Amino acid sequence: MNLEQAFDTRQNALNAWRLILATTVIVGHSFILTGHPWIGAHYLADGGVDGFFAVSGFLITASWLRHPHLRDYSAARVLRILPGYYVCLVVTAFVIAPIGVAIQGGAALKLLLSTAPVEYVAMNSAVVLLKADVGGTPQGVPYPGSWDSSLWTLAFELACYAVVAAIGMAGLAHRRWVSPVILAVAVVGEALSPPVAPDQPWAGQFAAVTARFAVMFAAGALLYQWRDKIPARWWLVAVSAAVVTLGGTLLPHYRLLGGIPLAYAIIASGALLRHKRLRLRTDLSYGVYIYAFPIQQLLVISWPGRPNPVVHAIVATIATLPVAALSWFLVEKPAMSLKSRLLSKWATAEAVDLMVDEPTDELPEPA
């Protein structure tokens, strides 16, 4: 059985996988935010985000190939990402940050009435994380000055969406050589990039993370474009997981060896897992991803003493899920419903236009 035969758009476990990946990011961040440096935390957080990009590459490529219309594609992508993002900015600036200040005995009302919350929202409104703090907070934590450092990856996600659209508009979306070429270029780019470090020049960091996300998104896109040639087998999933582990052990950039294997392990297993309990219709992964970091910071602030990172991760996951559910039901799902209504309206309008413009061979009735 190949991947095309195994993957059912309605019966797969990719939403469950995305929730697992978001939780993996929480675990990785817990070690960093609680001040417990561990090299494995880096791989957990990075691996979770990389998995997201691989799944996006697979699904977004599929979306364009099924419905290659720029307006519809753009509306779908924007309405999936931006509403939840903007609400998260507002909640972080006007709710979470003041609560954190209040817990520490600071002047929460003063912060709330200052320009800092508005500045945080305004400066990050272009989906580029230009301001991580709200009025200098959080302070007195192992990772100060940042309320939601998970958000920086979203700019690269949107950039990948734009590249797919550009390839599609150029008439190259159906050309199977495109994704392997992009993947090869990205792998070379990452191989030439030193590991990202805080003291590294900005241009070097940007080039490195661009190559990183290009590798993973292109890996997912390649799996979709070649799905009829790629077998879907559990033993290959196991081998892929082993290769990812080997890459993390031997290389500074595990993706050089494990990029495609990670993408395959997630997507193939997501296609092969058909249990109804894993077919999640409620996709909380985005809400978990964007809200976990500020909630984790709040927990560090309110925790008596220095929290154990594993316990912190468990509590953070439990605390984040209800917030993610609110984001889904109150913001993300209504936005997606709006998307469906817009696409339906546009399709109806186009059908009417075709009927009006369609030439006819019938002669006009005589006067």
Short mmCIF file of C-alpha atoms in Angstrom, two decimals:
data_model
loop_
_atom_site.label_atom_id
_atom_site.label_comp_id
_atom_site.label_asym_id
_atom_site.label_seq_id
_atom_site.Cartn_x
_atom_site.Cartn_y
_atom_site.Cartn_z
CA MET A 1 0.00 0.00 0.00
CA ASN A 2 1.35 3.41 -0.92
CA LEU A 3 0.87 6.68 0.93
CA GLU A 4 -1.84 7.85 -1.47
CA GLN A 5 -3.90 4.73 -0.77
CA ALA A 6 -3.29 4.92 2.98
CA PHE A 7 -4.14 8.59 3.46
CA ASP A 8 -7.82 9.42 3.88
CA THR A 9 -8.56 13.12 4.30
CA ARG A 10 -11.35 12.33 6.79
CA GLN A 11 -9.89 9.30 8.55
CA ASN A 12 -6.38 10.05 9.71
CA ALA A 13 -4.54 10.89 12.90
CA LEU A 14 -2.74 14.05 11.80
CA ASN A 15 -4.73 16.29 14.16
CA ALA A 16 -3.80 13.94 16.98
CA TRP A 17 -0.20 14.09 15.84
CA ARG A 18 -0.25 17.89 15.81
CA LEU A 19 -1.56 17.92 19.37
CA ILE A 20 1.27 15.57 20.37
CA LEU A 21 3.79 17.84 18.64
CA ALA A 22 2.43 20.90 20.46
CA THR A 23 2.74 19.02 23.75
CA THR A 24 6.31 18.06 22.87
CA VAL A 25 7.10 21.75 22.45
CA ILE A 26 5.65 22.38 25.92
CA VAL A 27 7.93 19.74 27.44
CA GLY A 28 11.00 21.16 25.71
CA HIS A 29 10.16 24.71 26.77
CA SER A 30 9.55 23.66 30.38
CA PHE A 31 13.22 22.79 30.84
CA ILE A 32 14.24 26.16 29.40
CA LEU A 33 11.67 28.25 31.27
CA THR A 34 12.33 26.63 34.63
CA GLY A 35 16.07 27.12 34.34
CA HIS A 36 17.04 23.47 33.90
CA PRO A 37 19.38 23.37 30.89
CA TRP A 38 19.23 20.04 29.09
CA ILE A 39 20.31 19.33 25.53
CA GLY A 40 17.31 17.05 25.06
CA ALA A 41 14.97 20.00 25.67
CA HIS A 42 16.34 21.65 22.55
CA TYR A 43 15.60 18.57 20.45
CA LEU A 44 12.11 18.17 21.92
CA ALA A 45 11.09 21.76 21.22
CA ASP A 46 12.74 21.89 17.79
CA GLY A 47 11.44 18.46 16.82
CA GLY A 48 7.90 19.44 17.71
CA VAL A 49 8.03 22.58 15.58
CA ASP A 50 9.76 20.72 12.74
CA GLY A 51 6.97 18.16 12.80
CA PHE A 52 4.41 20.95 12.46
CA PHE A 53 6.18 22.24 9.36
CA ALA A 54 6.33 18.78 7.81
CA VAL A 55 2.59 18.22 8.31
CA SER A 56 1.89 21.71 6.95
CA GLY A 57 4.00 21.01 3.88
CA PHE A 58 1.98 17.87 3.19
CA LEU A 59 -1.47 19.37 3.81
CA ILE A 60 -0.90 22.82 2.29
CA THR A 61 0.52 21.32 -0.90
CA ALA A 62 -2.53 19.06 -1.04
CA SER A 63 -4.81 22.06 -0.51
CA TRP A 64 -3.33 24.00 -3.44
CA LEU A 65 -3.34 21.03 -5.81
CA ARG A 66 -6.98 20.26 -5.01
CA HIS A 67 -8.11 23.87 -5.39
CA PRO A 68 -5.51 26.02 -7.17
CA HIS A 69 -7.16 29.43 -6.81
CA LEU A 70 -5.10 32.18 -5.18
CA ARG A 71 -7.99 34.10 -3.62
CA ASP A 72 -9.55 31.03 -2.03
CA TYR A 73 -6.19 29.66 -0.93
CA SER A 74 -5.12 32.96 0.62
CA ALA A 75 -8.41 33.43 2.45
CA ALA A 76 -8.22 29.92 3.88
CA ARG A 77 -4.64 30.38 5.11
CA VAL A 78 -5.22 33.85 6.57
CA LEU A 79 -8.43 32.89 8.38
CA ARG A 80 -6.75 29.82 9.88
CA ILE A 81 -3.77 31.67 11.34
CA LEU A 82 -4.49 35.36 11.95
CA PRO A 83 -7.69 35.48 14.07
CA GLY A 84 -6.27 33.18 16.74
CA TYR A 85 -2.93 34.95 16.58
CA TYR A 86 -4.37 38.43 17.12
CA VAL A 87 -6.59 37.32 19.98
CA CYS A 88 -3.57 35.65 21.58
CA LEU A 89 -1.61 38.91 21.36
CA VAL A 90 -4.44 40.80 23.07
CA VAL A 91 -4.92 38.17 25.78
CA THR A 92 -1.19 38.03 26.48
CA ALA A 93 -0.79 41.81 26.66
CA PHE A 94 -3.97 42.75 28.52
CA VAL A 95 -4.65 39.67 30.66
CA ILE A 96 -1.68 37.34 31.16
CA ALA A 97 1.07 39.95 31.58
CA PRO A 98 -0.88 42.02 34.18
CA ILE A 99 -1.75 38.82 36.08
CA GLY A 100 1.93 37.91 36.16
CA VAL A 101 2.83 41.34 37.51
CA ALA A 102 0.08 41.11 40.14
CA ILE A 103 1.30 37.69 41.32
CA GLN A 104 4.76 39.18 41.83
CA GLY A 105 3.28 42.04 43.85
CA GLY A 106 3.81 44.65 41.14
CA ALA A 107 1.58 47.42 39.83
CA ALA A 108 -0.63 45.46 37.45
CA LEU A 109 -3.08 48.33 36.92
CA LYS A 110 -0.23 50.67 36.07
CA LEU A 111 0.97 48.23 33.42
CA LEU A 112 -2.54 47.76 32.09
CA LEU A 113 -3.12 51.50 31.75
CA SER A 114 0.26 52.16 30.18
CA THR A 115 1.04 52.06 26.47
CA ALA A 116 3.00 48.80 26.85
CA PRO A 117 0.13 46.38 26.08
CA VAL A 118 -0.87 48.36 22.99
CA GLU A 119 2.76 48.51 21.86
CA TYR A 120 3.09 44.75 22.24
CA VAL A 121 0.04 44.12 20.05
CA ALA A 122 0.89 46.78 17.48
CA MET A 123 4.56 45.86 17.07
CA ASN A 124 3.75 42.18 16.58
CA SER A 125 0.70 42.71 14.37
CA ALA A 126 2.59 41.91 11.16
CA VAL A 127 3.13 38.34 12.45
CA VAL A 128 6.79 39.11 13.05
CA LEU A 129 7.78 38.97 16.71
CA LEU A 130 9.43 42.36 17.12
CA LYS A 131 8.57 42.81 20.81
CA ALA A 132 8.66 39.88 23.22
CA ASP A 133 8.08 41.73 26.50
CA VAL A 134 5.15 43.76 27.81
CA GLY A 135 6.55 46.77 29.62
CA GLY A 136 9.74 44.89 30.47
CA THR A 137 7.86 41.92 31.92
CA PRO A 138 8.16 39.11 32.80
CA GLN A 139 10.94 39.69 35.31
CA GLY A 140 12.45 37.54 38.02
CA VAL A 141 12.17 34.33 35.98
CA PRO A 142 14.88 32.13 34.40
CA TYR A 143 13.79 33.30 30.93
CA PRO A 144 12.97 37.01 31.40
CA GLY A 145 11.66 39.55 28.94
CA SER A 146 9.54 37.23 26.81
CA TRP A 147 5.90 36.28 27.18
CA ASP A 148 5.40 34.19 24.05
CA SER A 149 8.53 33.19 22.20
CA SER A 150 6.64 30.48 20.32
CA LEU A 151 5.08 33.06 18.01
CA TRP A 152 8.23 33.80 16.01
CA THR A 153 7.84 30.64 13.93
CA LEU A 154 4.49 31.75 12.48
CA ALA A 155 6.14 34.24 10.12
CA PHE A 156 8.06 31.36 8.55
CA GLU A 157 4.89 29.28 8.34
CA LEU A 158 3.15 32.06 6.41
CA ALA A 159 6.22 32.46 4.21
CA CYS A 160 5.99 28.77 3.30
CA TYR A 161 2.33 29.27 2.38
CA ALA A 162 3.34 32.16 0.14
CA VAL A 163 6.00 30.04 -1.59
CA VAL A 164 3.41 27.33 -2.34
CA ALA A 165 1.14 29.98 -3.86
CA ALA A 166 3.99 31.43 -5.91
CA ILE A 167 4.93 27.99 -7.23
CA GLY A 168 1.29 27.36 -8.07
CA MET A 169 0.83 30.68 -9.85
CA ALA A 170 3.98 29.95 -11.86
CA GLY A 171 2.34 26.75 -13.08
CA LEU A 172 4.87 24.49 -11.37
CA ALA A 173 2.74 22.96 -8.62
CA HIS A 174 2.23 19.71 -10.53
CA ARG A 175 5.89 19.39 -11.49
CA ARG A 176 7.30 16.66 -9.26
CA TRP A 177 10.86 17.91 -9.46
CA VAL A 178 10.06 21.14 -7.63
CA SER A 179 9.87 19.85 -4.06
CA PRO A 180 13.03 17.67 -4.34
CA VAL A 181 14.97 20.62 -5.74
CA ILE A 182 13.79 22.95 -2.97
CA LEU A 183 14.55 20.28 -0.39
CA ALA A 184 18.06 19.74 -1.78
CA VAL A 185 18.82 23.47 -1.78
CA ALA A 186 17.48 23.81 1.77
CA VAL A 187 19.56 20.86 3.00
CA VAL A 188 22.70 22.40 1.50
CA GLY A 189 21.80 25.74 3.08
CA GLU A 190 21.39 24.17 6.49
CA ALA A 191 24.60 22.17 6.11
CA LEU A 192 26.48 25.41 5.49
CA SER A 193 24.85 27.19 8.45
CA PRO A 194 26.36 27.01 11.93
CA PRO A 195 24.00 26.04 14.77
CA VAL A 196 21.90 29.01 15.87
CA ALA A 197 23.40 30.76 18.90
CA PRO A 198 22.38 33.94 20.79
CA ASP A 199 25.66 35.69 19.89
CA GLN A 200 25.34 34.81 16.20
CA PRO A 201 24.73 37.75 13.80
CA TRP A 202 21.07 38.25 12.89
CA ALA A 203 21.66 37.46 9.21
CA GLY A 204 23.23 34.13 10.10
CA GLN A 205 20.37 33.20 12.42
CA PHE A 206 17.81 34.13 9.79
CA ALA A 207 19.54 32.07 7.10
CA ALA A 208 19.81 29.07 9.42
CA VAL A 209 16.18 29.02 10.53
CA THR A 210 14.98 29.70 6.97
CA ALA A 211 16.89 26.64 5.77
CA ARG A 212 15.60 24.61 8.72
CA PHE A 213 11.95 25.31 8.05
CA ALA A 214 12.40 24.99 4.29
CA VAL A 215 13.81 21.49 4.81
CA MET A 216 10.83 20.36 6.86
CA PHE A 217 8.10 22.02 4.79
CA ALA A 218 9.64 20.76 1.54
CA ALA A 219 9.91 17.26 3.04
CA GLY A 220 6.17 17.26 3.70
CA ALA A 221 5.45 18.66 0.24
CA LEU A 222 7.63 15.99 -1.36
CA LEU A 223 5.75 13.24 0.46
CA TYR A 224 2.48 14.56 -0.94
CA GLN A 225 3.70 15.05 -4.50
CA TRP A 226 5.21 11.55 -4.58
CA ARG A 227 2.53 9.87 -2.45
CA ASP A 228 1.65 7.35 -5.16
CA LYS A 229 5.26 6.13 -5.24
CA ILE A 230 6.01 6.11 -1.50
CA PRO A 231 5.04 2.98 0.47
CA ALA A 232 3.19 3.36 3.76
CA ARG A 233 4.53 0.68 6.08
CA TRP A 234 4.91 0.48 9.83
CA TRP A 235 8.40 -0.95 9.56
CA LEU A 236 9.43 2.09 7.53
CA VAL A 237 7.97 4.32 10.25
CA ALA A 238 10.15 2.51 12.80
CA VAL A 239 13.25 2.80 10.62
CA SER A 240 12.53 6.50 10.06
CA ALA A 241 12.26 7.12 13.81
CA ALA A 242 15.60 5.37 14.30
CA VAL A 243 17.22 7.51 11.59
CA VAL A 244 15.90 10.69 13.25
CA THR A 245 17.42 9.58 16.55
CA LEU A 246 20.71 8.76 14.83
CA GLY A 247 20.77 12.16 13.15
CA GLY A 248 20.23 13.90 16.48
CA THR A 249 23.11 11.94 17.96
CA LEU A 250 25.66 12.41 15.18
CA LEU A 251 24.95 15.77 13.56
CA PRO A 252 24.60 19.39 14.73
CA HIS A 253 21.61 19.66 12.38
CA TYR A 254 19.71 16.37 12.68
CA ARG A 255 17.52 17.39 9.74
CA LEU A 256 20.41 16.76 7.33
CA LEU A 257 19.82 13.08 7.96
CA GLY A 258 16.43 13.03 9.64
CA GLY A 259 14.33 15.67 7.86
CA ILE A 260 12.50 13.36 5.46
CA PRO A 261 12.44 10.45 7.96
CA LEU A 262 10.76 12.67 10.59
CA ALA A 263 8.21 13.87 8.05
CA TYR A 264 7.59 10.30 6.90
CA ALA A 265 7.27 8.89 10.43
CA ILE A 266 4.61 11.46 11.34
CA ILE A 267 2.64 11.53 8.08
CA ALA A 268 2.75 7.80 7.31
CA SER A 269 1.76 6.83 10.85
CA GLY A 270 -0.94 9.50 10.77
CA ALA A 271 -2.28 7.90 7.60
CA LEU A 272 -2.05 4.34 8.92
CA LEU A 273 -3.68 5.04 12.28
CA ARG A 274 -7.42 4.76 11.62
CA HIS A 275 -8.82 4.39 15.15
CA LYS A 276 -11.87 6.63 15.53
CA ARG A 277 -10.59 8.08 18.80
CA LEU A 278 -7.57 9.44 16.96
CA ARG A 279 -9.68 11.16 14.29
CA LEU A 280 -9.86 14.47 16.13
CA ARG A 281 -12.37 16.89 14.64
CA THR A 282 -11.48 19.52 17.23
CA ASP A 283 -8.00 20.79 16.40
CA LEU A 284 -6.58 22.25 19.61
CA SER A 285 -2.96 22.09 18.48
CA TYR A 286 -2.71 25.70 17.28
CA GLY A 287 -4.23 27.06 20.47
CA VAL A 288 -1.95 24.87 22.57
CA TYR A 289 1.06 26.08 20.61
CA ILE A 290 0.37 29.82 20.84
CA TYR A 291 -0.90 29.92 24.45
CA ALA A 292 1.38 27.41 26.18
CA PHE A 293 4.43 29.67 26.47
CA PRO A 294 2.73 32.56 28.34
CA ILE A 295 0.90 30.09 30.58
CA GLN A 296 4.20 28.37 31.31
CA GLN A 297 5.72 31.72 32.26
CA LEU A 298 2.78 32.40 34.58
CA LEU A 299 3.30 29.04 36.24
CA VAL A 300 6.99 29.77 36.81
CA ILE A 301 6.07 33.11 38.37
CA SER A 302 3.46 31.60 40.68
CA TRP A 303 5.33 28.37 41.51
CA PRO A 304 6.75 28.17 45.05
CA GLY A 305 10.47 27.67 44.59
CA ARG A 306 12.07 26.29 41.45
CA PRO A 307 9.64 23.99 39.61
CA ASN A 308 10.56 20.53 38.42
CA PRO A 309 10.47 20.75 34.60
CA VAL A 310 8.53 17.51 34.11
CA VAL A 311 5.89 18.45 36.68
CA HIS A 312 5.81 21.95 35.23
CA ALA A 313 5.21 20.53 31.73
CA ILE A 314 2.35 18.33 32.96
CA VAL A 315 0.65 21.20 34.81
CA ALA A 316 1.23 23.55 31.88
CA THR A 317 -0.37 21.10 29.45
CA ILE A 318 -3.40 20.66 31.71
CA ALA A 319 -3.72 24.43 32.15
CA THR A 320 -3.28 25.19 28.44
CA LEU A 321 -5.84 22.75 27.04
CA PRO A 322 -8.93 24.66 28.29
CA VAL A 323 -7.52 27.92 26.92
CA ALA A 324 -6.83 26.22 23.59
CA ALA A 325 -10.40 24.90 23.59
CA LEU A 326 -11.74 28.43 24.12
CA SER A 327 -9.55 29.65 21.27
CA TRP A 328 -10.88 26.89 19.01
CA PHE A 329 -14.57 27.26 19.75
CA LEU A 330 -14.71 31.06 20.13
CA VAL A 331 -12.15 32.21 17.56
CA GLU A 332 -10.65 29.61 15.23
CA LYS A 333 -13.73 27.55 14.39
CA PRO A 334 -15.93 30.62 13.68
CA ALA A 335 -13.14 31.99 11.47
CA MET A 336 -13.04 28.72 9.56
CA SER A 337 -16.82 28.82 9.21
CA LEU A 338 -16.46 32.30 7.74
CA LYS A 339 -13.91 30.85 5.33
CA SER A 340 -16.39 28.20 4.22
CA ARG A 341 -19.11 30.80 3.69
CA LEU A 342 -16.78 33.04 1.70
CA LEU A 343 -15.60 30.21 -0.53
CA SER A 344 -19.18 29.09 -1.12
CA LYS A 345 -20.25 32.65 -1.93
CA TRP A 346 -17.37 33.14 -4.35
CA ALA A 347 -18.02 29.80 -6.03
CA THR A 348 -21.69 30.71 -6.51
CA ALA A 349 -20.78 34.12 -7.93
CA GLU A 350 -18.31 32.56 -10.36
CA ALA A 351 -20.90 30.02 -11.48
CA VAL A 352 -23.39 32.81 -12.19
CA ASP A 353 -20.75 34.76 -14.10
CA LEU A 354 -19.99 31.69 -16.23
CA MET A 355 -23.66 31.25 -17.03
CA VAL A 356 -23.99 34.90 -18.03
CA ASP A 357 -20.81 34.91 -20.11
CA GLU A 358 -21.35 31.51 -21.75
CA PRO A 359 -21.79 31.91 -25.53
CA THR A 360 -24.87 30.43 -27.13
CA ASP A 361 -25.47 29.04 -30.58
CA GLU A 362 -29.16 29.84 -30.45
CA LEU A 363 -30.45 32.57 -32.75
CA PRO A 364 -32.37 35.42 -31.14
CA GLU A 365 -36.11 35.32 -31.37
CA PRO A 366 -37.43 37.38 -34.30
CA ALA A 367 -38.77 40.78 -33.33
#
